[in-house]
mmCIF file of C-alpha atoms in Angstrom:
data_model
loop_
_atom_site.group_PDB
_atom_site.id
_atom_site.type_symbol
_atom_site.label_atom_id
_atom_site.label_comp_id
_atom_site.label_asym_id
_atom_site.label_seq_id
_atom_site.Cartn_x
_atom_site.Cartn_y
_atom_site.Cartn_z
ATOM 1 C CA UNK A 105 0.000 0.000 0.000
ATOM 2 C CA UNK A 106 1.151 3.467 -1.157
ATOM 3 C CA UNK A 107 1.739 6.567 1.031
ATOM 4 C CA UNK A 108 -0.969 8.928 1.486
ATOM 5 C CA UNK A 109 -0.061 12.645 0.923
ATOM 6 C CA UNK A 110 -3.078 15.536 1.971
ATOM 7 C CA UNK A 111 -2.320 18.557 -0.204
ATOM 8 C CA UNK A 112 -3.457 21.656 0.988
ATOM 9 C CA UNK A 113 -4.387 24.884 -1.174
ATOM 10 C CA UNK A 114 -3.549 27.812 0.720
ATOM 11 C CA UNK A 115 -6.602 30.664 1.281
ATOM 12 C CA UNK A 116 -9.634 30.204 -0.643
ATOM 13 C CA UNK A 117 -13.138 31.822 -0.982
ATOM 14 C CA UNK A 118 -13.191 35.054 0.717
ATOM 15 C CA UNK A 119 -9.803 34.306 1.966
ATOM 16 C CA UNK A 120 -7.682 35.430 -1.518
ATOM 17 C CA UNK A 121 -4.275 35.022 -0.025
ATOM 18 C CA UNK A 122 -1.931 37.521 -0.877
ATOM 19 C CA UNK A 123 -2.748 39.009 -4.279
ATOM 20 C CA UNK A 124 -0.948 41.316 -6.691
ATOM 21 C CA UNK A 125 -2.107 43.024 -9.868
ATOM 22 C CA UNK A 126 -5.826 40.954 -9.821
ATOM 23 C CA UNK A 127 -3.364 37.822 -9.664
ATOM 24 C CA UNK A 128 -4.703 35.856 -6.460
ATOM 25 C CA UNK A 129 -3.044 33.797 -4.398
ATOM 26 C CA UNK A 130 -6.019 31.095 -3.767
ATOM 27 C CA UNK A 131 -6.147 30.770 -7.496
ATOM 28 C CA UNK A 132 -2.190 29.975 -7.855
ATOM 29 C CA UNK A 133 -1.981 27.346 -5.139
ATOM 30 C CA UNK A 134 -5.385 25.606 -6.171
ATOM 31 C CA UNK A 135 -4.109 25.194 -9.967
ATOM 32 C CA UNK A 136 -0.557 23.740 -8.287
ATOM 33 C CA UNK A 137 -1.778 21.395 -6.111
ATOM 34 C CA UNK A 138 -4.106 19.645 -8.451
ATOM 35 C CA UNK A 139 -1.029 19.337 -10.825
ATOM 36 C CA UNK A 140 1.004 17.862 -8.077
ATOM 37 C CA UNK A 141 -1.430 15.761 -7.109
ATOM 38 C CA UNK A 142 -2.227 14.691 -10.393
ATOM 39 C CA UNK A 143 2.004 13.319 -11.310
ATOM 40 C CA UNK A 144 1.385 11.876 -7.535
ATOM 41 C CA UNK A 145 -1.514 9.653 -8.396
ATOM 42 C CA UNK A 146 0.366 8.533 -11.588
ATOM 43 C CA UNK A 147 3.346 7.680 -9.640
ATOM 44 C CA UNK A 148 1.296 5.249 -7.064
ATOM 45 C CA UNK A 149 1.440 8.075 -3.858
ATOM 46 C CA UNK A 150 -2.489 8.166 -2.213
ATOM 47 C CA UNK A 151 -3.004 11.891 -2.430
ATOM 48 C CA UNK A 152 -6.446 13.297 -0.421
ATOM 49 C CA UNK A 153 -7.243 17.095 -0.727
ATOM 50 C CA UNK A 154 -8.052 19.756 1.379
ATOM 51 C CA UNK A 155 -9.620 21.646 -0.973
ATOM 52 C CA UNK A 156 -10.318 20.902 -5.002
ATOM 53 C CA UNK A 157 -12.508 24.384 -4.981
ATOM 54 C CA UNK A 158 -12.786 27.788 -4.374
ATOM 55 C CA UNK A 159 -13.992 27.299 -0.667
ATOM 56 C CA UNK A 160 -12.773 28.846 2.252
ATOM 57 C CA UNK A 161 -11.570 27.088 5.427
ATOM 58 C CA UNK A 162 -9.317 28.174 8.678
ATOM 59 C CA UNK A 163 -6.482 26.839 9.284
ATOM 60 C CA UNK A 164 -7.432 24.647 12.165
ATOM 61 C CA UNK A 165 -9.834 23.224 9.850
ATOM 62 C CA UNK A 166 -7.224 22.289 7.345
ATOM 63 C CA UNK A 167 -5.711 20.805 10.482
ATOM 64 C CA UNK A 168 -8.763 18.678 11.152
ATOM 65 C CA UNK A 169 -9.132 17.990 8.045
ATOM 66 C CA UNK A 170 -5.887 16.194 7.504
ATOM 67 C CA UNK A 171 -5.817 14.630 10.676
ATOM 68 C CA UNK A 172 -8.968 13.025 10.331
ATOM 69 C CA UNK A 173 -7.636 11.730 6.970
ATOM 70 C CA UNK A 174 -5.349 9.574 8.610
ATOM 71 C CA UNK A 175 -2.231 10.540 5.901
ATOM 72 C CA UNK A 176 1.224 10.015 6.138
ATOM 73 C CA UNK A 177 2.111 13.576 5.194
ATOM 74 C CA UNK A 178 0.686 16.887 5.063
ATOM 75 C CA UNK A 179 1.979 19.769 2.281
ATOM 76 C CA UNK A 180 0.366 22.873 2.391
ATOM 77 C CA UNK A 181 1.295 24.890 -1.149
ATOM 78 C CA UNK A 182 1.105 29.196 -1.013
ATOM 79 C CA UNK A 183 2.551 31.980 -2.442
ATOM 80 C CA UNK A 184 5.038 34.246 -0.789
ATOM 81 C CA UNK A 185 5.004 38.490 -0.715
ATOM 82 C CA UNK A 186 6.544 41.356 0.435
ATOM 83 C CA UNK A 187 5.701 44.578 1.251
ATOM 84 C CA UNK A 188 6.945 46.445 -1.664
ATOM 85 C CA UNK A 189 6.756 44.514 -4.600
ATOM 86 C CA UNK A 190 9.621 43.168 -6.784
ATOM 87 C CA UNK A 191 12.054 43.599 -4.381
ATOM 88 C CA UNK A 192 12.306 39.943 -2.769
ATOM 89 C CA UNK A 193 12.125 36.910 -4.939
ATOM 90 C CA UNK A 194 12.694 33.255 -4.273
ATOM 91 C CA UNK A 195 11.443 30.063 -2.732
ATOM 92 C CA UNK A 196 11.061 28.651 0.855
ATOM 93 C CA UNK A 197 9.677 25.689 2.802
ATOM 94 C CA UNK A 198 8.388 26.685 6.368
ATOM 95 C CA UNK A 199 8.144 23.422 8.984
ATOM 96 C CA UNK A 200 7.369 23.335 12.618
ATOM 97 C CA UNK A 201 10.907 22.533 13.515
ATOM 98 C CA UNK A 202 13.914 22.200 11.253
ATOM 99 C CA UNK A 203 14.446 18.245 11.856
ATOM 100 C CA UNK A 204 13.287 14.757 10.934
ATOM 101 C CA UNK A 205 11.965 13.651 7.457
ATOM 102 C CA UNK A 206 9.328 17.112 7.136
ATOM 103 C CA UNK A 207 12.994 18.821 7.003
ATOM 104 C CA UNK A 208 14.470 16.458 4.524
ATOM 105 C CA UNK A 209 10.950 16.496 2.459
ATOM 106 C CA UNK A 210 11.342 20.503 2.399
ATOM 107 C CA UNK A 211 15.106 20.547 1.583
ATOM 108 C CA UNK A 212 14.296 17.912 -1.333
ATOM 109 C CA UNK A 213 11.513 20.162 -2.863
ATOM 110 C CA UNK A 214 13.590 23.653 -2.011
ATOM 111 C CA UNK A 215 16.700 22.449 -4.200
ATOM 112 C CA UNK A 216 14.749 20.889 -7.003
ATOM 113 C CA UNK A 217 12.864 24.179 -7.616
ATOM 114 C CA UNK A 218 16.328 26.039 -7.187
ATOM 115 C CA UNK A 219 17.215 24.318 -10.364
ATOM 116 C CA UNK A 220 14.517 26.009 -12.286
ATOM 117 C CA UNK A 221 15.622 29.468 -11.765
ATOM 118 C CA UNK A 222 14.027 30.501 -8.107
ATOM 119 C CA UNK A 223 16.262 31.404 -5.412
ATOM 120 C CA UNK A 224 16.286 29.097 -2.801
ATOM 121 C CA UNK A 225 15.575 31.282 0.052
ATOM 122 C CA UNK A 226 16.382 27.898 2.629
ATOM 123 C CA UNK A 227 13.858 25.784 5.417
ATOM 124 C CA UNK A 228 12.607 27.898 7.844
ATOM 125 C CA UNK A 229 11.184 27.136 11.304
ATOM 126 C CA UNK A 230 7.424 28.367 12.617
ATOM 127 C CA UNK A 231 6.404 26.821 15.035
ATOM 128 C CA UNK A 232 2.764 28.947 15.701
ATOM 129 C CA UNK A 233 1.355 28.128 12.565
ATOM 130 C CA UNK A 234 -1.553 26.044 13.240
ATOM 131 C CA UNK A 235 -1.398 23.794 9.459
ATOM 132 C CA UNK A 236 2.430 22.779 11.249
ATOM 133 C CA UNK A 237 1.165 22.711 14.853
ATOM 134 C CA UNK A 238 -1.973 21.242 14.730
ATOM 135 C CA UNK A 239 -1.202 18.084 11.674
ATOM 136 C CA UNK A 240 -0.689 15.222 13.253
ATOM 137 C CA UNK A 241 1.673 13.861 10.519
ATOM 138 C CA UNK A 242 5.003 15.313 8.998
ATOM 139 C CA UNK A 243 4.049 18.305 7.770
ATOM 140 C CA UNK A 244 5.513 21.303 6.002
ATOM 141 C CA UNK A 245 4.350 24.747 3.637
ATOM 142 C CA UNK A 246 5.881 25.626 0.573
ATOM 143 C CA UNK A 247 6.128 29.406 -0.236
ATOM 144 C CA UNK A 248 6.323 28.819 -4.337
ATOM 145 C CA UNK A 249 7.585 32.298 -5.379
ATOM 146 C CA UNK A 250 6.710 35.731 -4.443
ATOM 147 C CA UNK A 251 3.533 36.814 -6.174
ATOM 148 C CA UNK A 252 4.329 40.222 -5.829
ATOM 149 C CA UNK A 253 7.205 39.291 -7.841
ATOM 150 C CA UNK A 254 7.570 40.159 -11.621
ATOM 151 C CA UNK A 255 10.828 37.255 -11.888
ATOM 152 C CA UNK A 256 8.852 34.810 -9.942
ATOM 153 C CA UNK A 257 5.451 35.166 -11.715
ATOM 154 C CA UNK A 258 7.066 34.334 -15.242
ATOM 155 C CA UNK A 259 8.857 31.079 -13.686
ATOM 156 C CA UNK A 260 5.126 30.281 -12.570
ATOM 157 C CA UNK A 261 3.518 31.004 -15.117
ATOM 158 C CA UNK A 262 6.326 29.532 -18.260
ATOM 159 C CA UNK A 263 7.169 26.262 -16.369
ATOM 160 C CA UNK A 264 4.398 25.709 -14.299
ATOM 161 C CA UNK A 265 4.373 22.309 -14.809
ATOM 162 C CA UNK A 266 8.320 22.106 -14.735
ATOM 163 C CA UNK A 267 7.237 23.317 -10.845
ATOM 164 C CA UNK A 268 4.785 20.856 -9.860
ATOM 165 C CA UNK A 269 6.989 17.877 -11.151
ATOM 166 C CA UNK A 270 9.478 19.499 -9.259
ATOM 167 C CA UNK A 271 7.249 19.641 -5.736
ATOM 168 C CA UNK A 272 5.913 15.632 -6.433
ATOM 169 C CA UNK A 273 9.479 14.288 -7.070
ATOM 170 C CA UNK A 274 10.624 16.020 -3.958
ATOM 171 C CA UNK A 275 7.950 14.579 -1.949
ATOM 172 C CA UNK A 276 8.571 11.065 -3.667
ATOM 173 C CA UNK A 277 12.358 11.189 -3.389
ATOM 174 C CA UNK A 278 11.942 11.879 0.604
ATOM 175 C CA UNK A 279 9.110 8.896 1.125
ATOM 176 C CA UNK A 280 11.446 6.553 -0.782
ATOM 177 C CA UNK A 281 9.137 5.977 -4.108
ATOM 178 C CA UNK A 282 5.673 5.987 -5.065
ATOM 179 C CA UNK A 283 4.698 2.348 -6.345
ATOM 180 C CA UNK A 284 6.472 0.195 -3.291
ATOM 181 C CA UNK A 285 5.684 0.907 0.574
ATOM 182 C CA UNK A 286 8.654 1.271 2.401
ATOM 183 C CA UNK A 287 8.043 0.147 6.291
ATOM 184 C CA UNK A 288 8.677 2.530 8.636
ATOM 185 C CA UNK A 289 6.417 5.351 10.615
ATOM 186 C CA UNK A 290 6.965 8.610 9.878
ATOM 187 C CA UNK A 291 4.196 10.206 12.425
ATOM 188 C CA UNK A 292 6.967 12.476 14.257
ATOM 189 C CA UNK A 293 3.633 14.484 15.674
ATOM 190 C CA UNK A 294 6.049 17.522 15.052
ATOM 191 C CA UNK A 295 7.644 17.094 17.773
ATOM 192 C CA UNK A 296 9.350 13.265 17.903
ATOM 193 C CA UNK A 297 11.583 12.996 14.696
ATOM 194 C CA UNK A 298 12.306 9.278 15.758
ATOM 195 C CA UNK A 299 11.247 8.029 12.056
ATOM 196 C CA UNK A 300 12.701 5.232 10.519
ATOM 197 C CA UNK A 301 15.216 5.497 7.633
ATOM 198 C CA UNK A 302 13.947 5.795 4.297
ATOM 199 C CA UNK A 303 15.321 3.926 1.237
ATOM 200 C CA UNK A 304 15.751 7.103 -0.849
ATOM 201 C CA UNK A 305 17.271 5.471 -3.957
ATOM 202 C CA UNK A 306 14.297 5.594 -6.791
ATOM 203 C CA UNK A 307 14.465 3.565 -9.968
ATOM 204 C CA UNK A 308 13.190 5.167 -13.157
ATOM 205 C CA UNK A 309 12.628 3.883 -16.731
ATOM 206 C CA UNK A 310 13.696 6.285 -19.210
ATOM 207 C CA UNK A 311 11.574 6.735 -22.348
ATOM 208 C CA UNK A 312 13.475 10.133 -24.305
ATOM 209 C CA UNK A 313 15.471 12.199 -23.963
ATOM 210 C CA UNK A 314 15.406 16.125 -25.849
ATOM 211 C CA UNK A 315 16.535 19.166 -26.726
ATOM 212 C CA UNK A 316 12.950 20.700 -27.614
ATOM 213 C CA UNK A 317 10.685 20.285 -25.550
ATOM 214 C CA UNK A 318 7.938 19.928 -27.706
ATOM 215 C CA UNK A 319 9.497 16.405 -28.464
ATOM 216 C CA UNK A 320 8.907 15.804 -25.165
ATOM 217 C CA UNK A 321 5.492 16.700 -24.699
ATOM 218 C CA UNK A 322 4.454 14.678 -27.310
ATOM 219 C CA UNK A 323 6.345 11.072 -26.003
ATOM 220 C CA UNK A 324 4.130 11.952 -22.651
ATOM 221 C CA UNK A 325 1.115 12.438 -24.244
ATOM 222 C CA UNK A 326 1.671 9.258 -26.232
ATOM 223 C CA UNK A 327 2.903 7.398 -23.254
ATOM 224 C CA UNK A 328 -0.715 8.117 -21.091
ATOM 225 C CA UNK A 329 -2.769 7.759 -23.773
ATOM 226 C CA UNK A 330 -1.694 4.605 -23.457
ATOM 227 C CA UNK A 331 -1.359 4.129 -19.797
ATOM 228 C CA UNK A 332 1.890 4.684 -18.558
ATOM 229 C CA UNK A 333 2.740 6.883 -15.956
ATOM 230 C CA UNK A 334 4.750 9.664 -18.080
ATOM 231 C CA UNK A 335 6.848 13.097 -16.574
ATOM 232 C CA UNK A 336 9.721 15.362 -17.907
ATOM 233 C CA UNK A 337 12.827 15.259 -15.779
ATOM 234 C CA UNK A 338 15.143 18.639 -17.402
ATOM 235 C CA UNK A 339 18.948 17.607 -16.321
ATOM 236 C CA UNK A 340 21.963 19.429 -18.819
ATOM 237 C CA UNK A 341 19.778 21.092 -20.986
ATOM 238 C CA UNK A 342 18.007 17.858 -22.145
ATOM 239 C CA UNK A 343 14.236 17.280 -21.845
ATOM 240 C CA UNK A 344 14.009 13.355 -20.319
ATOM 241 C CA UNK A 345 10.762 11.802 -20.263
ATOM 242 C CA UNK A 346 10.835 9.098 -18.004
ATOM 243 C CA UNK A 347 7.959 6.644 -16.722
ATOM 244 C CA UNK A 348 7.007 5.665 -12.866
ATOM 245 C CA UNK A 349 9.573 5.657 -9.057
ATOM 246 C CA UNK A 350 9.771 2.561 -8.155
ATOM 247 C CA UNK A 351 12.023 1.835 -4.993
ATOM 248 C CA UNK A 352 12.162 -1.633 -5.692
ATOM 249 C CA UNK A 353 14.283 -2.355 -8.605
ATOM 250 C CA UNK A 354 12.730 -5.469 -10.147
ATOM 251 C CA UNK A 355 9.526 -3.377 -10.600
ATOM 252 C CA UNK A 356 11.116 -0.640 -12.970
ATOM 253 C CA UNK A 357 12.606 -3.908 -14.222
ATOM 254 C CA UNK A 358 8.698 -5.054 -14.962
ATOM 255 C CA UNK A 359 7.786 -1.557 -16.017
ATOM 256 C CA UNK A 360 10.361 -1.469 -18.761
ATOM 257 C CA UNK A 361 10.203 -4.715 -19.791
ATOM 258 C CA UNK A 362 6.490 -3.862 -21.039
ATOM 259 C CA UNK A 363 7.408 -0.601 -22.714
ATOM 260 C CA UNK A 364 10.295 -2.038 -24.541
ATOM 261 C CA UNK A 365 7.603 -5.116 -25.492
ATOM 262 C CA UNK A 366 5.517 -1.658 -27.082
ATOM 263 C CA UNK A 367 8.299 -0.836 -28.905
ATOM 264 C CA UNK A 368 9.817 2.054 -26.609
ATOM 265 C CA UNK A 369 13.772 2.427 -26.471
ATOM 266 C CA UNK A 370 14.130 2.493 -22.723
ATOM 267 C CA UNK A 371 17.137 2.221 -19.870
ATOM 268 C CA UNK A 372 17.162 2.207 -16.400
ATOM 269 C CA UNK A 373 17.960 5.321 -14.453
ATOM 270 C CA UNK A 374 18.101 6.241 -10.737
#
């Protein structure tokens, strides 16, 4: 059985978040989450919601919320601001305290957005917000840009999806891969960080690999109309679509056994 995830879309309804030129900050973290959850479910993590609409809850209610859900891990997605605009820029990952796999999990997804452009502004500690306080799981917020940031809007807006791979392979590559469970307890009530450790080595079968993107795009459509779990992994300027995270190496053995039997040119990669 897979992990469960609970994303959470900061603000919502009355409660726009921090907003900037008409650009709301509800709207922003709704459209990301569903994206993250959406490569989540493809790569065999549970994923439950706090939100999927433009509803309004408090925060002790997202707290509830998730606790009653009984999942592994709790990531809460907002935008960041300042007050004057376009002068700070960058991304950050707030947890209760800066220890155990929540710190890890927010490290992971802090360097792999670094790589698309955003300054990695580090993991920062607050403890008195109730969505860290109140989860009963691992839990941590990612600030995903400033949106009163000019730099940080295009990176949303021209790799937006670049982003939420980025966010779901930083969750998967701290829980140790989507399609195998990996024993251990994780619920360090933010408080104990006593977890077990993690197999973080991930097995992926790669597909394609390209300079234009568009190439790309087109091998994942054509891999999920057909089934297969399909993302875009950008490493030295090269566009590599690669299928499932398995931390068990005889199933990416499986999984590329059947695309090579379709008549895909694949390798293993970790």
């Amino acid at each position: 059985m897979a992990y469960t995830v609970i994303l959470d879309a900061g603000h919502g309804g009355s409660d726009f978040g921090a907003t900037y030129n008409g650009r709301k900050e509800k709207d922003d973290t709704l459209r990301l989450v569903m994206e993250i959850g959406r490569i989540l479910q493809e790569n065999c993590v549970n994923v439950e919601y706090t939100r999927t609409t433009d509803v309004y809850n408090t925060p002790y209610e997202k707290a509830v919320i998730a606790n009653n859900s009984d999942a592994d891990f709790f990531v809460s997605i907002h935008r960041n601001a300042y007050t004057v605009p376009n002068t700070t820029s960058g991304v950050e990952t707030l947890v209760y305290n800066d220890n155990g796999i929540k710190a890890e999990m927010a490290r992971n997804i802090n360097s792999r957005l670094s790589r698309l452009g955003f300054i990695n502004r580090g993991v920062i500690e607050r403890p008195n917000l109730v969505v860290l306080k109140r989860t009963r799981m691992p839990a941590i917020l990612v600030e995903a840009g400033f949106i009163d940031s000019d730099k940080d809007n295009t990176l949303f807006d021209e790799r937006f999806d670049e982003i939420a791979m980025a966010i779901a392979m930083g969750i998967i590559e701290t829980i140790g891969g989507g399609c195998d469970k990996i024993e251990g307890s994780f619920n360090d009530n933010n408080h104990n960080n006593n977890q077990s450790e993690v197999n973080r080595k991930l097995y992926r079968v790669q597909v394609g690999a390209y300079r234009n993107k568009e190439y790309a795009d087109e091998l994942v459509n054509e891999l999920k109309d057909e089934g297969y779990p399909a993302f875009i992994v950008l490493e030295n300027g090269l566009y590599k679509v690669q299928s499932g995270a398995f931390a068990v190496l005889d199933n990416a053995v499986r999984m590329e056994d059947k695309l090579r039997r379709a008549g895909y040119n694949t390798f293993i990669t970790t």
